[in-house]
Coordinates of C-alpha atoms and ligand atoms in Angstrom, one line a residue:
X30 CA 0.0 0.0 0.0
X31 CA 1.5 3.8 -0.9
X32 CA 1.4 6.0 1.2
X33 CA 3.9 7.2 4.8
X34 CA 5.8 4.3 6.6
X35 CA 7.3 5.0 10.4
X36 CA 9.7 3.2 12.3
X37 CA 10.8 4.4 15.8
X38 CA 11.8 2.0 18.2
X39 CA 10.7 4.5 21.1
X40 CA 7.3 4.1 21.2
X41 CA 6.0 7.8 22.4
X42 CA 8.1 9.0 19.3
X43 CA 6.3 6.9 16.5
X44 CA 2.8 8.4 17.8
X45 CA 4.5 11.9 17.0
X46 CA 5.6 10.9 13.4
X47 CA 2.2 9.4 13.0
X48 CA 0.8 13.0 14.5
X49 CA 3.2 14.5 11.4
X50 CA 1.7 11.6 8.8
X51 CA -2.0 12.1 9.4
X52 CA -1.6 16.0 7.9
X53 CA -0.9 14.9 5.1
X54 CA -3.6 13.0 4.1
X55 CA -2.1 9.8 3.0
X56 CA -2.0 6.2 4.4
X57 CA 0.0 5.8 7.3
X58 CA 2.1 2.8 8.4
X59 CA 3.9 1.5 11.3
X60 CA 6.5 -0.7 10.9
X61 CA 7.8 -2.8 13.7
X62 CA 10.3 -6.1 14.7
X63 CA 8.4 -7.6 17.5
X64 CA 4.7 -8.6 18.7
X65 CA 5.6 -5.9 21.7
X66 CA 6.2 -3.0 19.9
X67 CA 3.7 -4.1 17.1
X68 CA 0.9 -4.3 20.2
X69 CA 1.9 -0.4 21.5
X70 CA 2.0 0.6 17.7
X71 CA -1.5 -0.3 17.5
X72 CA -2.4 2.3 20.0
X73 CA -0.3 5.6 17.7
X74 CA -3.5 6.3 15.3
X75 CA -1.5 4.9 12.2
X76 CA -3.9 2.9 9.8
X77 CA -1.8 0.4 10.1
X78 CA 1.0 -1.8 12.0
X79 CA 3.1 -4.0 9.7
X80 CA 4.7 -6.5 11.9
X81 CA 7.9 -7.4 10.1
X82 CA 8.4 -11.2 11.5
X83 CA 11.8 -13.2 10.8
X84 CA 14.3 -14.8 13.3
X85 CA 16.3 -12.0 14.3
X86 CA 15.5 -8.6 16.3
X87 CA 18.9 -7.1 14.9
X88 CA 18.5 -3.2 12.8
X89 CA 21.9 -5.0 11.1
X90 CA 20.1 -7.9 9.9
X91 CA 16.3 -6.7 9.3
X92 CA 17.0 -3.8 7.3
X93 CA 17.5 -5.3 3.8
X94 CA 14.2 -7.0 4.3
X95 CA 12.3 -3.8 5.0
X96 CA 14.3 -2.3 2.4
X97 CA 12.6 -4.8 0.3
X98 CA 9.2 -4.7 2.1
X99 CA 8.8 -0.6 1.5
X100 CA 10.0 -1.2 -1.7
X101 CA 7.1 -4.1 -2.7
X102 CA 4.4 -1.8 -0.8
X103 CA 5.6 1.3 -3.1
X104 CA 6.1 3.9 -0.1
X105 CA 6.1 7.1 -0.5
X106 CA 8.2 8.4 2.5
X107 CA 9.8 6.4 5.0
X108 CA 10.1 8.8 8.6
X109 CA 12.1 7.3 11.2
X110 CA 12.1 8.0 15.1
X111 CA 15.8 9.6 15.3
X112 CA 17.6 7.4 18.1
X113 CA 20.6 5.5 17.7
X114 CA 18.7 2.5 16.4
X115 CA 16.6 4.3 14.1
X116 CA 19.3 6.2 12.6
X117 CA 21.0 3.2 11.9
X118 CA 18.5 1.6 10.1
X119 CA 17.5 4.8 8.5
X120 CA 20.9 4.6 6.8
X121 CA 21.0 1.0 6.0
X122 CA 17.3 0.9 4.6
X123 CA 18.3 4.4 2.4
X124 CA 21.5 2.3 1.2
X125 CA 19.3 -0.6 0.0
X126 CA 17.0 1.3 -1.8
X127 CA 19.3 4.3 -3.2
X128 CA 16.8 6.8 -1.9
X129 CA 17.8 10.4 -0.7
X130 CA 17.8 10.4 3.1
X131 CA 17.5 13.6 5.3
X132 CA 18.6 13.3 9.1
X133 CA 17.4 15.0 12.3
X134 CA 14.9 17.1 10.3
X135 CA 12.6 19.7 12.0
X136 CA 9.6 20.5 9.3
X137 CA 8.8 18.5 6.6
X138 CA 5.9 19.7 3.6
X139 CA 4.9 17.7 0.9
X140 CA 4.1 19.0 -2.0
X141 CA 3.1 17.3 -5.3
X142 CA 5.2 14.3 -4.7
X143 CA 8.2 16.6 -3.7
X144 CA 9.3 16.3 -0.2
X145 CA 10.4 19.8 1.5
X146 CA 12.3 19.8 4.7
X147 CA 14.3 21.6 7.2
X148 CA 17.0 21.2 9.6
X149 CA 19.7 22.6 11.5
X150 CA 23.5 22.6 10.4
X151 CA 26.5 24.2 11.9
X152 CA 25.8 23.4 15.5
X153 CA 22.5 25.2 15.3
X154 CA 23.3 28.3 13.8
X155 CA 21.9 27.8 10.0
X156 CA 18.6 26.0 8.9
X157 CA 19.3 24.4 6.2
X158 CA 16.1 23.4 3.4
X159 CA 16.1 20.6 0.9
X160 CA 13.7 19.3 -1.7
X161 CA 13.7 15.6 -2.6
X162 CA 12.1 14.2 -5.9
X163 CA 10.7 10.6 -4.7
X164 CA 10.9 8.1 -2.2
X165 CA 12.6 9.6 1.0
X166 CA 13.8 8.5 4.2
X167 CA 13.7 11.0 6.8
X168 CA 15.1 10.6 10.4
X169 CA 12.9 13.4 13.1
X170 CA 14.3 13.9 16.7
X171 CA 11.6 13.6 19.8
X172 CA 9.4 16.7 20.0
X173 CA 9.0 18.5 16.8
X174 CA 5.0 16.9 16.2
X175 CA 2.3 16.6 18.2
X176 CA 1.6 12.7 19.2
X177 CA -1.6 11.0 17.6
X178 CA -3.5 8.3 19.6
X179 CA -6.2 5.8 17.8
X180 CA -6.1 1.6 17.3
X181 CA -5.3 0.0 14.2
X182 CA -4.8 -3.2 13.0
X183 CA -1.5 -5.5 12.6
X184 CA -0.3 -7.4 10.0
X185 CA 1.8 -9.9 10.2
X186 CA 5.0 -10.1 7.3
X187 CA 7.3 -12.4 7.3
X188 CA 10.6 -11.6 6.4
X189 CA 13.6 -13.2 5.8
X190 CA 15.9 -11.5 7.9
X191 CA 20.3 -11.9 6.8
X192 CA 21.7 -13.8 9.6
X193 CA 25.4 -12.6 9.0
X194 CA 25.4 -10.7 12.4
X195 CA 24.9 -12.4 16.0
X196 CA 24.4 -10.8 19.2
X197 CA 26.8 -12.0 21.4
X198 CA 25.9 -9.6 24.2
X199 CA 24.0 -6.9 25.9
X200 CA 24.1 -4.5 28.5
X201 CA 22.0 -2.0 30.2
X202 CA 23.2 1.7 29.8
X203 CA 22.2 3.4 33.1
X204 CA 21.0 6.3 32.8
X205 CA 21.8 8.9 35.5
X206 CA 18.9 11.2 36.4
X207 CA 15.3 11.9 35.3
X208 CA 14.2 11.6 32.1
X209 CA 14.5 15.5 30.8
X210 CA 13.4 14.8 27.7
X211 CA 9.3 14.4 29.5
X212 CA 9.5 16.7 32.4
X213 CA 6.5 19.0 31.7
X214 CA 8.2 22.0 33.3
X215 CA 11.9 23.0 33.7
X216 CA 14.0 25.3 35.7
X217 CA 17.5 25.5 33.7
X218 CA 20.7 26.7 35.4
X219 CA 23.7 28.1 33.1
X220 CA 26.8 29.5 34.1
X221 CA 25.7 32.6 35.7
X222 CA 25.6 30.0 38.7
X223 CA 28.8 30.1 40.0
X224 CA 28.9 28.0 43.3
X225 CA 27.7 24.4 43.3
X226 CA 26.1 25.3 46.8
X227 CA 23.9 27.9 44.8
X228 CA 22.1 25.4 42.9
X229 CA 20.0 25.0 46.3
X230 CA 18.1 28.1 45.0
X231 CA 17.3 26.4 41.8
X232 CA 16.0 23.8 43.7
X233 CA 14.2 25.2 46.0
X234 CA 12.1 27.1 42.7
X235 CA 12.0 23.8 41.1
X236 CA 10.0 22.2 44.5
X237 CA 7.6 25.2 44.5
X238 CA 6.8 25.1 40.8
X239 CA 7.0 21.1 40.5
X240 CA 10.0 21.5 37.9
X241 CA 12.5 19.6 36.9
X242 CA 16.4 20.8 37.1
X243 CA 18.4 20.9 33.7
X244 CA 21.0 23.1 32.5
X245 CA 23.6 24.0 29.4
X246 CA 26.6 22.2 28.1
X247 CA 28.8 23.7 30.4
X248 CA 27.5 23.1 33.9
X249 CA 26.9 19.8 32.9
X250 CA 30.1 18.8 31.0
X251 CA 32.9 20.9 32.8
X252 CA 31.5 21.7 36.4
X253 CA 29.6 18.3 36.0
X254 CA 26.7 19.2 38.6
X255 CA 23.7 17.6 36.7
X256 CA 24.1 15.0 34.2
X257 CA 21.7 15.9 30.9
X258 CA 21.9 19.1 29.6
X259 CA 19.3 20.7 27.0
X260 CA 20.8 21.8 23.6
X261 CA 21.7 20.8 20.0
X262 CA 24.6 18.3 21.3
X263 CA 22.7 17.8 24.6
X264 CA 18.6 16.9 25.1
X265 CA 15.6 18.4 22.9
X266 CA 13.0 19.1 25.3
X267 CA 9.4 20.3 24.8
X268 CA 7.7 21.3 28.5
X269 CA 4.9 23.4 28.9
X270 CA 7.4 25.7 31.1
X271 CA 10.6 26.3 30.6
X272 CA 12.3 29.2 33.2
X273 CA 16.2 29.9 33.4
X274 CA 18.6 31.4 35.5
X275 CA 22.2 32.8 34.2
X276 CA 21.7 31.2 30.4
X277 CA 23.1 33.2 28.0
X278 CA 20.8 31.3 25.6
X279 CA 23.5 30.8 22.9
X280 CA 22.2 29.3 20.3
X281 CA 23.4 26.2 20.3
X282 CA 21.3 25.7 24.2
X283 CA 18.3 27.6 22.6
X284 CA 17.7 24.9 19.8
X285 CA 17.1 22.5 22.4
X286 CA 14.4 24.1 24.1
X287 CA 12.7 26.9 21.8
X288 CA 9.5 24.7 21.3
X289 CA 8.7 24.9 25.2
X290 CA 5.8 26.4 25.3
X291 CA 6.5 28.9 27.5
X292 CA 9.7 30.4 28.6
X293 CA 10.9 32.9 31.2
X294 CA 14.3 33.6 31.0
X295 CA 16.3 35.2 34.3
X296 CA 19.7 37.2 33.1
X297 CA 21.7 40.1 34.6
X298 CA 22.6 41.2 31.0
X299 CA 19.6 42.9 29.4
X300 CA 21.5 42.1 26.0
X301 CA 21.7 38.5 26.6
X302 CA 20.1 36.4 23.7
X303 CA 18.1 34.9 25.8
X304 CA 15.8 37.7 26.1
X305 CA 15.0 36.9 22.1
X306 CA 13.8 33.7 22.7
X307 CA 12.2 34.1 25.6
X308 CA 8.2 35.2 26.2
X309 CA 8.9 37.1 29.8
X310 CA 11.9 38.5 30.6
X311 CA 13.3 39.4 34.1
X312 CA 16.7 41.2 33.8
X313 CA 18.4 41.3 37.2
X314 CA 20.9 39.0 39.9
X315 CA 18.9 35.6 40.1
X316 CA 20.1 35.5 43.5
X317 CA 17.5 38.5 44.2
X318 CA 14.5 37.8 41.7
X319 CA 14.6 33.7 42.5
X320 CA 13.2 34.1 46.1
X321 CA 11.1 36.4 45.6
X322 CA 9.4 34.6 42.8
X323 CA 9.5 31.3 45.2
X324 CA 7.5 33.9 48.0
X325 CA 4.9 35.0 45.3
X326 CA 4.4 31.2 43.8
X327 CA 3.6 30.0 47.1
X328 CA 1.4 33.0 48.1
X329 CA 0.0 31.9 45.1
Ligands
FAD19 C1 29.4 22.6 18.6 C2 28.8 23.2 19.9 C3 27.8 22.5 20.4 C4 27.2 23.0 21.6 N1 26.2 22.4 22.2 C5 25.6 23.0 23.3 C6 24.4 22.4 23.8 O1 23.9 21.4 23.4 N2 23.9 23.0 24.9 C7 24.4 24.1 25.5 O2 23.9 24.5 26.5 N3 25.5 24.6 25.0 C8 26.1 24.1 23.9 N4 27.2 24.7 23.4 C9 27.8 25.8 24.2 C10 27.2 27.1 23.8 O3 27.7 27.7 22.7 C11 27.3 28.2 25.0 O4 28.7 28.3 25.3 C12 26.6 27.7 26.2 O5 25.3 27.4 26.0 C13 26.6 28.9 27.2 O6 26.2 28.4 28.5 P1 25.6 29.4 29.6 O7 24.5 30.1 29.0 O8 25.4 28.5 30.8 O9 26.9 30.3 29.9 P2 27.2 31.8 29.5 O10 27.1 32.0 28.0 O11 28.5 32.1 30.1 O12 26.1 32.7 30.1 C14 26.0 32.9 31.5 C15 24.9 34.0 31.7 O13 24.7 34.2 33.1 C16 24.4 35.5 33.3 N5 24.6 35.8 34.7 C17 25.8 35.9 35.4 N6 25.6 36.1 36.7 C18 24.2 36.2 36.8 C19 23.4 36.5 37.9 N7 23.9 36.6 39.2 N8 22.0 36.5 37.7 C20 21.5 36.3 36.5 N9 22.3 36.1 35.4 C21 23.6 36.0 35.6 C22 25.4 36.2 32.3 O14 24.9 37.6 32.1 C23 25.3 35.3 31.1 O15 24.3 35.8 30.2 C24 27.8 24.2 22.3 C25 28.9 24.8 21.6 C26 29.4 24.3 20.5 C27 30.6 25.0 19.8

């Protein structure tokens, strides 16, 4: 069947490229490995979940076969959830079938068969646009679309899947810290913050406001006080709140967070960049405005 196929093998991240598909008004298709992610795929709002069956759960040794699966259904567009996984087999899968492939895209239109997209080159500071003639395969990052939710049905492929990789073994990466990525509102320290003991204040506005902590690329890699930090080399994060305290917001940070839907930014520097991206602006020493905005949430 033509139309828009999606593979992401993190499951809230198909639902947003499904959100994406539905605009366009074509047929939209999950494709999965397993009867697990088949069964959550169900739940995205695609019309469809292929479940590509064979004997092996590697991207190494699947992607020729769903090479030749999108192929034999004619697809249109192939989008793929952008994680290490999925950019792999975005690669593979746009070597079998000598397709153009476009990678960590923000906006996509499709026009008359023509595919239109844009990213971000040079750490952020450029967007760049293509246009592709024909069958695509696109890699998104988390948070650009709006998820979709709805059932479909699955159908079962099978596939013959190569066999000239085994796994010999796997191991958990542990993950320090909450999952920024989700946290529905965010207080962000930069490097304004100058003593590890200060972070107590960010702290204590996260508690009141039910934030999470994050922060830029330098608290995080040099000082090493918080392990994830939000930017184009760091986390893309989409919260309904985003508020910071001594961030610059360089572009390369601001990339990572500009979809928030709302954000404060806290600077001493009214010529601080931030101040562009942000919706409310307090210029000032976050060591004075912080508690008083902690004394007026909780009057609140
Ligand atoms: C290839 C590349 C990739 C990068 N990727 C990322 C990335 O993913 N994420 C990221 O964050 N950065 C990234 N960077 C770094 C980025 O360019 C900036 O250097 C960084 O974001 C700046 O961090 P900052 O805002 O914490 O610090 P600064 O730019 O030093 O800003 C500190 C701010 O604090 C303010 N301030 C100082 N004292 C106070 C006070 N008492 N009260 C209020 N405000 C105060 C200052 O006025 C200043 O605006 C990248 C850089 C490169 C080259």
């Amino acid at each position: 069947m033509a139309g828009i196929y999606i593979y992401s093998d993190k499951g809230p991240l198909a639902a947003e490229l499904v959100g994406f598909a539905k605009t366009t008004g074509k047929a939209v298709n999950i494709v999965t490995f397993d009867q697990n992610s088949a069964a959550s795929a169900a739940e995205y709002g695609a019309d469809k979940v292929y479940l590509l069956a064979g004997d092996s759960l590697l991207v190494e040794n699947n992607a020729r076969a769903a090479a030749k699966f999108l192929m034999n259904e004619e697809a249109e567009l192939f989008l793929v959830g952008s994680t290490p996984r999925g950019r792999d087999i975005a690669a593979r899968i746009a070597g079998y079938l000598q397709c153009a492939m476009v990678s960590d895209v923000s906006s996509i239109v499709i026009n008359d068969g023509q595919v239109s997209t844009e990213r971000m080159i040079y750490g952020g500071a450029v967007i760049q646009s293509e246009m592709i003639d024909g069958m695509a395969v696109l890699t998104i990052p988390p948070g650009k679309f709006e998820a979709a939710s709805g059932t479909a049905e699955i159908a079962t492929v099978n596939i013959n899947a190569d066999s000239r990789v085994s796994l010999i073994t796997t191991a958990p990466i542990v993950k320090k810290g909450v999952d920024i990525s989700a946290a529905d509102k965010i207080v962000c320290i930069g490097l304004g913050m100058e003593k590890k003991q200060d972070m107590q204040i960010a702290q204590d506005l996260a508690q009141v406001l039910g934030a999470e902590i994050s922060c830029t690329r330098g608290i995080a890699e040099e000082r090493q006080w918080l392990p994830q930090y939000i930017g184009i080399s760091g986390e893309t994060v989409k919260p309904s709140l985003y508020l910071s305290m001594g961030v610059s917001g360089q572009v390369q940070h601001v990339v990572g967070m500009r979809e928030a839907q709302i954000i404060v930014g806290i600077d001493i520097n009214d010529k601080a960049p931030i101040f562009d991206a942000a919706d409310y602006g307090i210029v000032g020493d976050m060591f004075e405005i912080v508690p008083l905005l902690i004394q007026e949430i909780k009057n609140i």
